[in-house]
PDB file of C-alpha atoms in Angstrom:
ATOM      1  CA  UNK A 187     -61.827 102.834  47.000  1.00 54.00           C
ATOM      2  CA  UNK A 188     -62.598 104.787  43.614  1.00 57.00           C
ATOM      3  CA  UNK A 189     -64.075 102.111  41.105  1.00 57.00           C
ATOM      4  CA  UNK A 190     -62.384 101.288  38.418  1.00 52.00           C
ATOM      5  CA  UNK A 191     -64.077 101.861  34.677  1.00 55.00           C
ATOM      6  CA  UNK A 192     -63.500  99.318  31.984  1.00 50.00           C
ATOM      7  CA  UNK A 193     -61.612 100.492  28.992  1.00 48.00           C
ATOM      8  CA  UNK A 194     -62.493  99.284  25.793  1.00 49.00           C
ATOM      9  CA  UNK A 195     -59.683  98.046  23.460  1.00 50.00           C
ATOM     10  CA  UNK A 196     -60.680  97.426  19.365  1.00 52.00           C
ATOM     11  CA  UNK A 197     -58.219  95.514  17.750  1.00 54.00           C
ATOM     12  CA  UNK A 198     -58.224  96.013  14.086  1.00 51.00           C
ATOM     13  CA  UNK A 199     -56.246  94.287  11.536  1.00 62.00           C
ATOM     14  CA  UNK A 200     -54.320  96.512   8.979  1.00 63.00           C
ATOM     15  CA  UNK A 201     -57.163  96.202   6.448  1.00 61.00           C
ATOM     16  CA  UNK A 202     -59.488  97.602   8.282  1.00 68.00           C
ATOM     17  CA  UNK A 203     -56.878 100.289   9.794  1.00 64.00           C
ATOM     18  CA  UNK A 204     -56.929 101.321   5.961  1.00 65.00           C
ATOM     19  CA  UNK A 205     -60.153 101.247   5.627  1.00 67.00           C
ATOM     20  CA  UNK A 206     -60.766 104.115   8.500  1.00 70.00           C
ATOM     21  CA  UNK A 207     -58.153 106.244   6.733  1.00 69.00           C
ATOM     22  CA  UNK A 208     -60.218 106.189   3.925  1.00 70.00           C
ATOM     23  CA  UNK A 209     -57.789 104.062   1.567  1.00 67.00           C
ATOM     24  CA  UNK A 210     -58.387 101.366  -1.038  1.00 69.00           C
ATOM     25  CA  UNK A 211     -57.689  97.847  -0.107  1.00 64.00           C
ATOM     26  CA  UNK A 212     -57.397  95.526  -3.047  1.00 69.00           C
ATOM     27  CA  UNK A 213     -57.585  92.331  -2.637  1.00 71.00           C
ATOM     28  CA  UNK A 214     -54.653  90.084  -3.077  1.00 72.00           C
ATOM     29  CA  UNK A 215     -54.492  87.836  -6.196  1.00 76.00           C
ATOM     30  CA  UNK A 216     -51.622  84.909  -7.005  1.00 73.00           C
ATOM     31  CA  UNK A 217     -52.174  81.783  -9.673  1.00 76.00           C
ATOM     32  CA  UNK A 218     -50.721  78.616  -8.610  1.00 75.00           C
ATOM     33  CA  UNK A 219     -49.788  76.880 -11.329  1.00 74.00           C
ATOM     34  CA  UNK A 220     -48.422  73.783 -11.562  1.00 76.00           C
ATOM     35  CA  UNK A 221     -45.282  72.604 -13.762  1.00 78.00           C
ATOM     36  CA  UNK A 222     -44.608  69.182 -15.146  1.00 80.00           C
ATOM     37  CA  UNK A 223     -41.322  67.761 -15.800  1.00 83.00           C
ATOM     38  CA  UNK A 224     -40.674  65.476 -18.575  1.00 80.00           C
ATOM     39  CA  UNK A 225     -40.296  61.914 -18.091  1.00 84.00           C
ATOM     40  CA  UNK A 226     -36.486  61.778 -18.447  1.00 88.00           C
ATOM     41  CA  UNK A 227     -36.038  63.633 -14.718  1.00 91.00           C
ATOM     42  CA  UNK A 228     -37.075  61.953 -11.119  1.00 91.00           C
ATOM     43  CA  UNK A 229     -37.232  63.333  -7.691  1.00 90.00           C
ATOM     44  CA  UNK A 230     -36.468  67.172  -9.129  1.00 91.00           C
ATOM     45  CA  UNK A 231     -35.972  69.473  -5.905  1.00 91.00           C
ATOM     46  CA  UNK A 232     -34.713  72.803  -5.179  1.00 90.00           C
ATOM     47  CA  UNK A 233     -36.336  75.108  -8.075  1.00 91.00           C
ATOM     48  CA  UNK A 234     -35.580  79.031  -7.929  1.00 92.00           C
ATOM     49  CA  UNK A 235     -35.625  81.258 -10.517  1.00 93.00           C
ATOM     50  CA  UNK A 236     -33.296  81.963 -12.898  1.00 93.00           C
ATOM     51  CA  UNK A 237     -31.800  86.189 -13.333  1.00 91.00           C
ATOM     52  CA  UNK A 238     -34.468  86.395 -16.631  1.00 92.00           C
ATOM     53  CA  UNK A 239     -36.831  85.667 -14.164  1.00 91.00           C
ATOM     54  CA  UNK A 240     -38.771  83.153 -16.974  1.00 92.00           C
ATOM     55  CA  UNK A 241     -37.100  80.437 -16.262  1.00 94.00           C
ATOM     56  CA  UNK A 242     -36.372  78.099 -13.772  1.00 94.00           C
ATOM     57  CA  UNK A 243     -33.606  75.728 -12.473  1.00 95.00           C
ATOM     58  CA  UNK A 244     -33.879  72.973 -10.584  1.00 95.00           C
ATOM     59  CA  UNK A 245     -32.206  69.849  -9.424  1.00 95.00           C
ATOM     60  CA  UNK A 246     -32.679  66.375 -10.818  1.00 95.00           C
ATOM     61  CA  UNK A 247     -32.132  62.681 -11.041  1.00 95.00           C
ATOM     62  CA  UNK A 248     -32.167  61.358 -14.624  1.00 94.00           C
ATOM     63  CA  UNK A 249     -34.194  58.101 -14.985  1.00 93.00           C
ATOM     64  CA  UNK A 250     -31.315  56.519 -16.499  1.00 91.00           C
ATOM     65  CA  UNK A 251     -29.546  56.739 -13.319  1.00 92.00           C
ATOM     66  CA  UNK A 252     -26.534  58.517 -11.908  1.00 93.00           C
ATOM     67  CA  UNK A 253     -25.705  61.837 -10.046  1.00 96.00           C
ATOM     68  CA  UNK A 254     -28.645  64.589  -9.363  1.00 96.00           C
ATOM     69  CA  UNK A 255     -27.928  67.321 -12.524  1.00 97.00           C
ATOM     70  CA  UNK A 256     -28.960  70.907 -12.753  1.00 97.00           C
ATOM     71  CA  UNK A 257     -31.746  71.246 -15.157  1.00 96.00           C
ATOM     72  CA  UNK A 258     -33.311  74.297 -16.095  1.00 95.00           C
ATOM     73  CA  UNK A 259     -36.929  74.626 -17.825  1.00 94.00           C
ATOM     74  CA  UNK A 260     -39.015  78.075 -18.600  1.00 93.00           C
ATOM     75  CA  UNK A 261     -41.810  79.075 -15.971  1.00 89.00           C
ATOM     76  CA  UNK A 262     -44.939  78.677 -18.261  1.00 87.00           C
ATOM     77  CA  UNK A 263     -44.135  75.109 -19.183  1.00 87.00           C
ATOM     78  CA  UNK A 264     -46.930  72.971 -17.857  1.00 81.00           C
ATOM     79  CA  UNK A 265     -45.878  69.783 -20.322  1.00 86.00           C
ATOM     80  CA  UNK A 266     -42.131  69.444 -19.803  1.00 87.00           C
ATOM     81  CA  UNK A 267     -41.287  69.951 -23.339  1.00 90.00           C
ATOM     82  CA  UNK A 268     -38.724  73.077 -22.755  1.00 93.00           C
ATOM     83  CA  UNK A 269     -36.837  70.865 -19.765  1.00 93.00           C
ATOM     84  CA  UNK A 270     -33.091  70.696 -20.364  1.00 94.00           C
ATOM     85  CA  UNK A 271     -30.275  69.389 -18.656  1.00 96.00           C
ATOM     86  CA  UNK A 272     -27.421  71.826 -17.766  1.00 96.00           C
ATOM     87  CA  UNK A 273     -25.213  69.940 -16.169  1.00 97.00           C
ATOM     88  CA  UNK A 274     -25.348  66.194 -17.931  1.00 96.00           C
ATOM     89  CA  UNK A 275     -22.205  64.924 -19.050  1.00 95.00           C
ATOM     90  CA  UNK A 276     -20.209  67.806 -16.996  1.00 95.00           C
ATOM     91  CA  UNK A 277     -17.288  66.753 -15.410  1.00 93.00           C
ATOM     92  CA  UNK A 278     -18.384  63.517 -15.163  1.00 93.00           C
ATOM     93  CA  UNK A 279     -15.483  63.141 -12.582  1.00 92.00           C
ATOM     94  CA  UNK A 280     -17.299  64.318  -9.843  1.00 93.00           C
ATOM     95  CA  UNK A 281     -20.041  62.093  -9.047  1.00 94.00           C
ATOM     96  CA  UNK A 282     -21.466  63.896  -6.105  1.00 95.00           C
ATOM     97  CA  UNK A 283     -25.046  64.863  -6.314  1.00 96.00           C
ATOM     98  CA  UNK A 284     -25.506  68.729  -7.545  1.00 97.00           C
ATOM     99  CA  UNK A 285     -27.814  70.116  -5.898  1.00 95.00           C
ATOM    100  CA  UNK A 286     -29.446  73.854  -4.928  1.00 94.00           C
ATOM    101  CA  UNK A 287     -28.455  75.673  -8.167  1.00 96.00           C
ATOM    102  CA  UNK A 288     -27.661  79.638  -7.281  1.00 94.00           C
ATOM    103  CA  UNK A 289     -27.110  81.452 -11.143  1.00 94.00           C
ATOM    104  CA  UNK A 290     -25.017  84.732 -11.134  1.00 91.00           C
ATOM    105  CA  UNK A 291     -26.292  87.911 -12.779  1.00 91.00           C
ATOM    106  CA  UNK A 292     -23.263  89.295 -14.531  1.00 89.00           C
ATOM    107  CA  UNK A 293     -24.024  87.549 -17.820  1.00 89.00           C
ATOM    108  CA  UNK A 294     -21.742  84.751 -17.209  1.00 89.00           C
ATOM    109  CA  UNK A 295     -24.057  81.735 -17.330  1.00 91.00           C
ATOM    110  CA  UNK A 296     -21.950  80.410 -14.325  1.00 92.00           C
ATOM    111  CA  UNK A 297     -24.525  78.839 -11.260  1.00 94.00           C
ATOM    112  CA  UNK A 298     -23.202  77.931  -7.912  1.00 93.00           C
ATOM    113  CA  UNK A 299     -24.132  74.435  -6.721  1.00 94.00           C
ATOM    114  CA  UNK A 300     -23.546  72.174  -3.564  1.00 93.00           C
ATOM    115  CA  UNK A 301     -21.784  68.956  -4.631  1.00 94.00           C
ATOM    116  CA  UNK A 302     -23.069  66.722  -2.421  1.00 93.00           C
ATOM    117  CA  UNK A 303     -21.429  62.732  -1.611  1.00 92.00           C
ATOM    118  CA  UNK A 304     -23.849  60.198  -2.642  1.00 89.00           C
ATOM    119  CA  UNK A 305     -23.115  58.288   0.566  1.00 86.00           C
ATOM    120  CA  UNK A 306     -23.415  61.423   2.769  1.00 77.00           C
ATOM    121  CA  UNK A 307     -21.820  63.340   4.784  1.00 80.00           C
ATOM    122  CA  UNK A 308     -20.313  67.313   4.356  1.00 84.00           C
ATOM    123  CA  UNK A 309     -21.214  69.103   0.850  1.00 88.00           C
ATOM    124  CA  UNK A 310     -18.670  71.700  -0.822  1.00 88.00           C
ATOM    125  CA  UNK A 311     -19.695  73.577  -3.944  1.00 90.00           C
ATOM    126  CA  UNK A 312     -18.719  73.903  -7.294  1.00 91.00           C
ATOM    127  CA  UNK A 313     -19.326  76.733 -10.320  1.00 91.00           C
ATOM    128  CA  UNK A 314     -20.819  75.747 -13.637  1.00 94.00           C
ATOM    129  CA  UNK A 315     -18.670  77.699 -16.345  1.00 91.00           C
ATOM    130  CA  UNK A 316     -20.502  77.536 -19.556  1.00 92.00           C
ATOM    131  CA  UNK A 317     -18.679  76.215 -22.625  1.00 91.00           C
ATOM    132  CA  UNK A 318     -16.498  78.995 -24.241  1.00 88.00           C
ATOM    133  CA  UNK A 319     -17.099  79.043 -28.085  1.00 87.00           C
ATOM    134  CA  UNK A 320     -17.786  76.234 -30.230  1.00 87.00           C
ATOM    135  CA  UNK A 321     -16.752  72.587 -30.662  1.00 86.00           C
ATOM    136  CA  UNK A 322     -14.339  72.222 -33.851  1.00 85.00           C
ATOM    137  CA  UNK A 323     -12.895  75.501 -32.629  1.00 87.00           C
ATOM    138  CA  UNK A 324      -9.314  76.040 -32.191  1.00 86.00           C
ATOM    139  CA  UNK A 325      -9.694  77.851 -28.582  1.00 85.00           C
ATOM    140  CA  UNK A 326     -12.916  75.951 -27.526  1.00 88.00           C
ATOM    141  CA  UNK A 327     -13.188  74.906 -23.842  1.00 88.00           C
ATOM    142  CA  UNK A 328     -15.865  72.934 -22.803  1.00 91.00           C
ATOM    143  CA  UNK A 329     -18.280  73.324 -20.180  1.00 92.00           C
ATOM    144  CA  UNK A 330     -16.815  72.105 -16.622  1.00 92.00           C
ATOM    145  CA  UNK A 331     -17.731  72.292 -12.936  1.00 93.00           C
ATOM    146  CA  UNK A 332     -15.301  74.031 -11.003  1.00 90.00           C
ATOM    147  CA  UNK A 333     -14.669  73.027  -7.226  1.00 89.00           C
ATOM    148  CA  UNK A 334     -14.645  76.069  -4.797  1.00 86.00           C
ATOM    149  CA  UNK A 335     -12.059  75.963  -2.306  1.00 82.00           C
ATOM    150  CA  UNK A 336     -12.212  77.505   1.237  1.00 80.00           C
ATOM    151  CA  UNK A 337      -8.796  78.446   2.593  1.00 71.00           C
ATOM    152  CA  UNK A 338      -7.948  76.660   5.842  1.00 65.00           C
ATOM    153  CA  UNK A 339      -8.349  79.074   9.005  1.00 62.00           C
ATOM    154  CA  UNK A 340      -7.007  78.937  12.978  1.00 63.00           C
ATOM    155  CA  UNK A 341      -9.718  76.669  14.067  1.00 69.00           C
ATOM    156  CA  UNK A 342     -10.875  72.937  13.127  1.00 77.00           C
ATOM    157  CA  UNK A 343     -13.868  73.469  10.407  1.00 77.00           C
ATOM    158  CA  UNK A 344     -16.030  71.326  11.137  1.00 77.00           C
ATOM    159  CA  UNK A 345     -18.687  71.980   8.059  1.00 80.00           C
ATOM    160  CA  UNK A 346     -16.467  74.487   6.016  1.00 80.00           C
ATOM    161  CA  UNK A 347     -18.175  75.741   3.258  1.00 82.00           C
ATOM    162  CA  UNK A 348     -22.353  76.019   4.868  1.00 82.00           C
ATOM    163  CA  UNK A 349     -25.487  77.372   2.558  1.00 85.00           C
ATOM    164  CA  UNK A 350     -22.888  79.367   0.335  1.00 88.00           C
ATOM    165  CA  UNK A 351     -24.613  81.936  -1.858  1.00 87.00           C
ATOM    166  CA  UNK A 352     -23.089  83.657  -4.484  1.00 87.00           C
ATOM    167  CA  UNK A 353     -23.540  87.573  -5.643  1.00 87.00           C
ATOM    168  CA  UNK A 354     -24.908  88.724  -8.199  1.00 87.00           C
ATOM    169  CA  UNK A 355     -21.936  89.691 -10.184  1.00 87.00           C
ATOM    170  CA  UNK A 356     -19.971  86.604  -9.454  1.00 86.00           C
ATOM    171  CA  UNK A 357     -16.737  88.195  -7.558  1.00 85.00           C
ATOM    172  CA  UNK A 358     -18.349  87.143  -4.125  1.00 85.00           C
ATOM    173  CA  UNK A 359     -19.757  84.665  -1.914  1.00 85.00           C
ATOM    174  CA  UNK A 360     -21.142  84.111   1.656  1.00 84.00           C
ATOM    175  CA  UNK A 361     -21.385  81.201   3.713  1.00 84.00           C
ATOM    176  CA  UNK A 362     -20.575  80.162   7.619  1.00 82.00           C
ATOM    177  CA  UNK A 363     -18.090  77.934   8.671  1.00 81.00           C
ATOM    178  CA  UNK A 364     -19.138  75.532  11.515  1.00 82.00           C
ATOM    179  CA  UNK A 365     -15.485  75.325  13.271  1.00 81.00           C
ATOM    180  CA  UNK A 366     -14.837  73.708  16.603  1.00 80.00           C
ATOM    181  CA  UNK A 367     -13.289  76.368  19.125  1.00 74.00           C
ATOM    182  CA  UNK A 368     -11.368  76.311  22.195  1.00 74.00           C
ATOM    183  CA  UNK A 369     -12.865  74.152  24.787  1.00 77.00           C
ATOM    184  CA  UNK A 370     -14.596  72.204  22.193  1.00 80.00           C
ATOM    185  CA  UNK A 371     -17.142  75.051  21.460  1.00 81.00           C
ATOM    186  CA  UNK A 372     -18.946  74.588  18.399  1.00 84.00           C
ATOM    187  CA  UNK A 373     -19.346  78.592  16.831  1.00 80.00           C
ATOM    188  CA  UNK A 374     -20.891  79.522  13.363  1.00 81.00           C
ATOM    189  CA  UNK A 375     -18.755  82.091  11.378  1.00 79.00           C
ATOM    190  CA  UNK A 376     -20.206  84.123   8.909  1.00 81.00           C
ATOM    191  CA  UNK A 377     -17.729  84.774   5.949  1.00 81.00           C
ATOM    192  CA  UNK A 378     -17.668  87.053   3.007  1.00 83.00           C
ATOM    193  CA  UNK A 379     -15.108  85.345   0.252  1.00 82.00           C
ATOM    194  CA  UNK A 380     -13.847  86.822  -2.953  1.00 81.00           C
ATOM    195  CA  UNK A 381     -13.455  84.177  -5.382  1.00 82.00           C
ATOM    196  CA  UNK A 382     -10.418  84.354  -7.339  1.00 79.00           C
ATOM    197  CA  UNK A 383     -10.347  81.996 -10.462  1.00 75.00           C
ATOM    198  CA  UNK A 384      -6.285  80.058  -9.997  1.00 66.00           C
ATOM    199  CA  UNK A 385      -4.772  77.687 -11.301  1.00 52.00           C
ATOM    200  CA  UNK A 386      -1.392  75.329 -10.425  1.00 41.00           C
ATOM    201  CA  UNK A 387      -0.290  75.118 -13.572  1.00 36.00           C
ATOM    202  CA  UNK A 388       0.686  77.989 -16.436  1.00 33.00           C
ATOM    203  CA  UNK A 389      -2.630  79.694 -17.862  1.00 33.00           C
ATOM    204  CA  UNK A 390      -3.106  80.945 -20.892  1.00 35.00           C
ATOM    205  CA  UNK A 391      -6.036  83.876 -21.527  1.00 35.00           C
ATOM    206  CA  UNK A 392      -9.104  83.193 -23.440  1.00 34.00           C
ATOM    207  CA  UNK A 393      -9.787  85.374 -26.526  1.00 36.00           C
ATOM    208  CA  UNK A 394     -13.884  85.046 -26.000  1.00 37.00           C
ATOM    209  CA  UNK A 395     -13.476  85.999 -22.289  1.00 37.00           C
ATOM    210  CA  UNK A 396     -10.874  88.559 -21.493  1.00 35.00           C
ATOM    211  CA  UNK A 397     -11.484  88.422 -17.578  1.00 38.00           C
ATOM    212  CA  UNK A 398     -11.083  84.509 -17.661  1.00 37.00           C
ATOM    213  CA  UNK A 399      -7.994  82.839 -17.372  1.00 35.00           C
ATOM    214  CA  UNK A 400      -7.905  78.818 -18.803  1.00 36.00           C
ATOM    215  CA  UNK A 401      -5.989  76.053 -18.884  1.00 32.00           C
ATOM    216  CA  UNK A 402      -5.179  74.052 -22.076  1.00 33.00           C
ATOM    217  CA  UNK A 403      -7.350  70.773 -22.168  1.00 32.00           C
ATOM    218  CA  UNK A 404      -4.804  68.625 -20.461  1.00 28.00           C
ATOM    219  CA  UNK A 405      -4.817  70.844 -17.206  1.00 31.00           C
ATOM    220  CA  UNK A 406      -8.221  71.809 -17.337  1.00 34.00           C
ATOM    221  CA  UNK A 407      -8.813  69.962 -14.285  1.00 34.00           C
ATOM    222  CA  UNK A 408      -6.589  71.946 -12.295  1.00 37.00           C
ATOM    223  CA  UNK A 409      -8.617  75.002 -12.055  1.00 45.00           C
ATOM    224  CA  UNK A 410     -10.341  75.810  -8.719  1.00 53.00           C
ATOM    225  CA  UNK A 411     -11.521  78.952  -7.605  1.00 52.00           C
ATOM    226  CA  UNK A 412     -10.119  79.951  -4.167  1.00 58.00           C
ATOM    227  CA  UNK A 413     -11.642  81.918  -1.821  1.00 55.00           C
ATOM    228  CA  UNK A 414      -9.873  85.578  -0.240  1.00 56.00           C
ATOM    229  CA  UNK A 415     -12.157  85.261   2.641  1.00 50.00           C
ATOM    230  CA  UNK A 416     -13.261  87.862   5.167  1.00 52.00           C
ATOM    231  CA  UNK A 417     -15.384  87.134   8.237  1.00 48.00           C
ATOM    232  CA  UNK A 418     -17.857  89.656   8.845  1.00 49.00           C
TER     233      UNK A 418
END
């Protein structure tokens, strides 16, 4: 039997790999610094940063009670003093928590959010549309909260609107629908949705915002945008 020599094996680590090629490792460097909110917001959760990329937005409880709000604050605040609510006094007809604030790109100022039931149970979403001019203003329209709705598909959906995200230029979103199949088989569908602003009632355009269509104060409530979905 021929012996058998014992290979050496060097296991390096991609520094040192670097290193032997004769590059320049610098070390890495990051500052952890940390923010304080101001007194007026509790339990604030879910921060991410905002397109500018100097500020941030976050969700909230107000100490004075009622739904979790969107509240946005800029990155180098350490004392709380730039912390403002987006959301407060919204829609105050939907009651359900807002939570995990996703802000478009496209200049808009409109943030996706999960609407969540205080008492539990399956979240939808809903788009913050900034106010459109200025109050005293013949055509202003106040800021509102507009519920996204998924169109209904073959199978029961079980969770239908899951982790949506929204694109940066605000014409699309993706999410997964948890639907129960045949044979009671629970499947995850990944969907791609264009989101089409409608409306059941007449619209009338806005003069600020040719590519947005509004209702007149009385109907502003009916406005939802729908979803053209496509699953991947």
């Amino acid at each position: 039997m021929r012996p058998v020599r014992a290979k050496s094996l060097r296991i390096v680590s991609a520094i040192e790999w670097a290193e032997d090629e004769g590059a320049t490792v610098l070390s890495p460097q990051a500052t952890r610094v940390i923010l304080n909110v101001s007194s007026q917001v509790s339990s604030p959760d879910g921060a991410r940063f905002a397109p500018d990329g100097t500020t941030l937005l976050f969700a909230g409880t107000p100490v004075a009670g009622g739904r979790s709000e969107i509240w946005s604050m800029s990155a180098s605040d350490t004392d709380g003093s730039t912390v403002q609510c987006i959301t407060c006094g919204v829609s105050t007809s939907i009651t359900n928590n807002l939570r995990k604030p996703v802000p478009t790109d496209d200049g808009s100022g409109r943030i996706l959010m999960q609407s969540v039931p205080v008492a539990g149970g399956r979240y939808t979403h809903v788009v913050y549309q900034p106010a459109v001019g200025q109050p005293g203003d013949p055509d202003y329209v106040a800021a509102s909260l507009i519920p996204v709705i998924t169109p209904a598909g073959g199978s029961t959906a079980i969770d239908p609107q899951r982790e949506m995200r929204i694109s940066p230029d605000g014409q699309y979103v993706l999410f997964s629908q948890i639907v129960l199949g045949a044979g009671n088989n629970i499947t995850a569908i990944p969907i791609v949705g264009k989101l089409d602003l409608s409306a059941r009632e007449p619209m009338i355009a806005c003069p600020h915002s040719p590519d947005r269509v509004v209702l007149d104060s009385f109907r502003r409530s009916s406005i939802r945008w729908r979803i053209l979905s496509t699953e991947l």
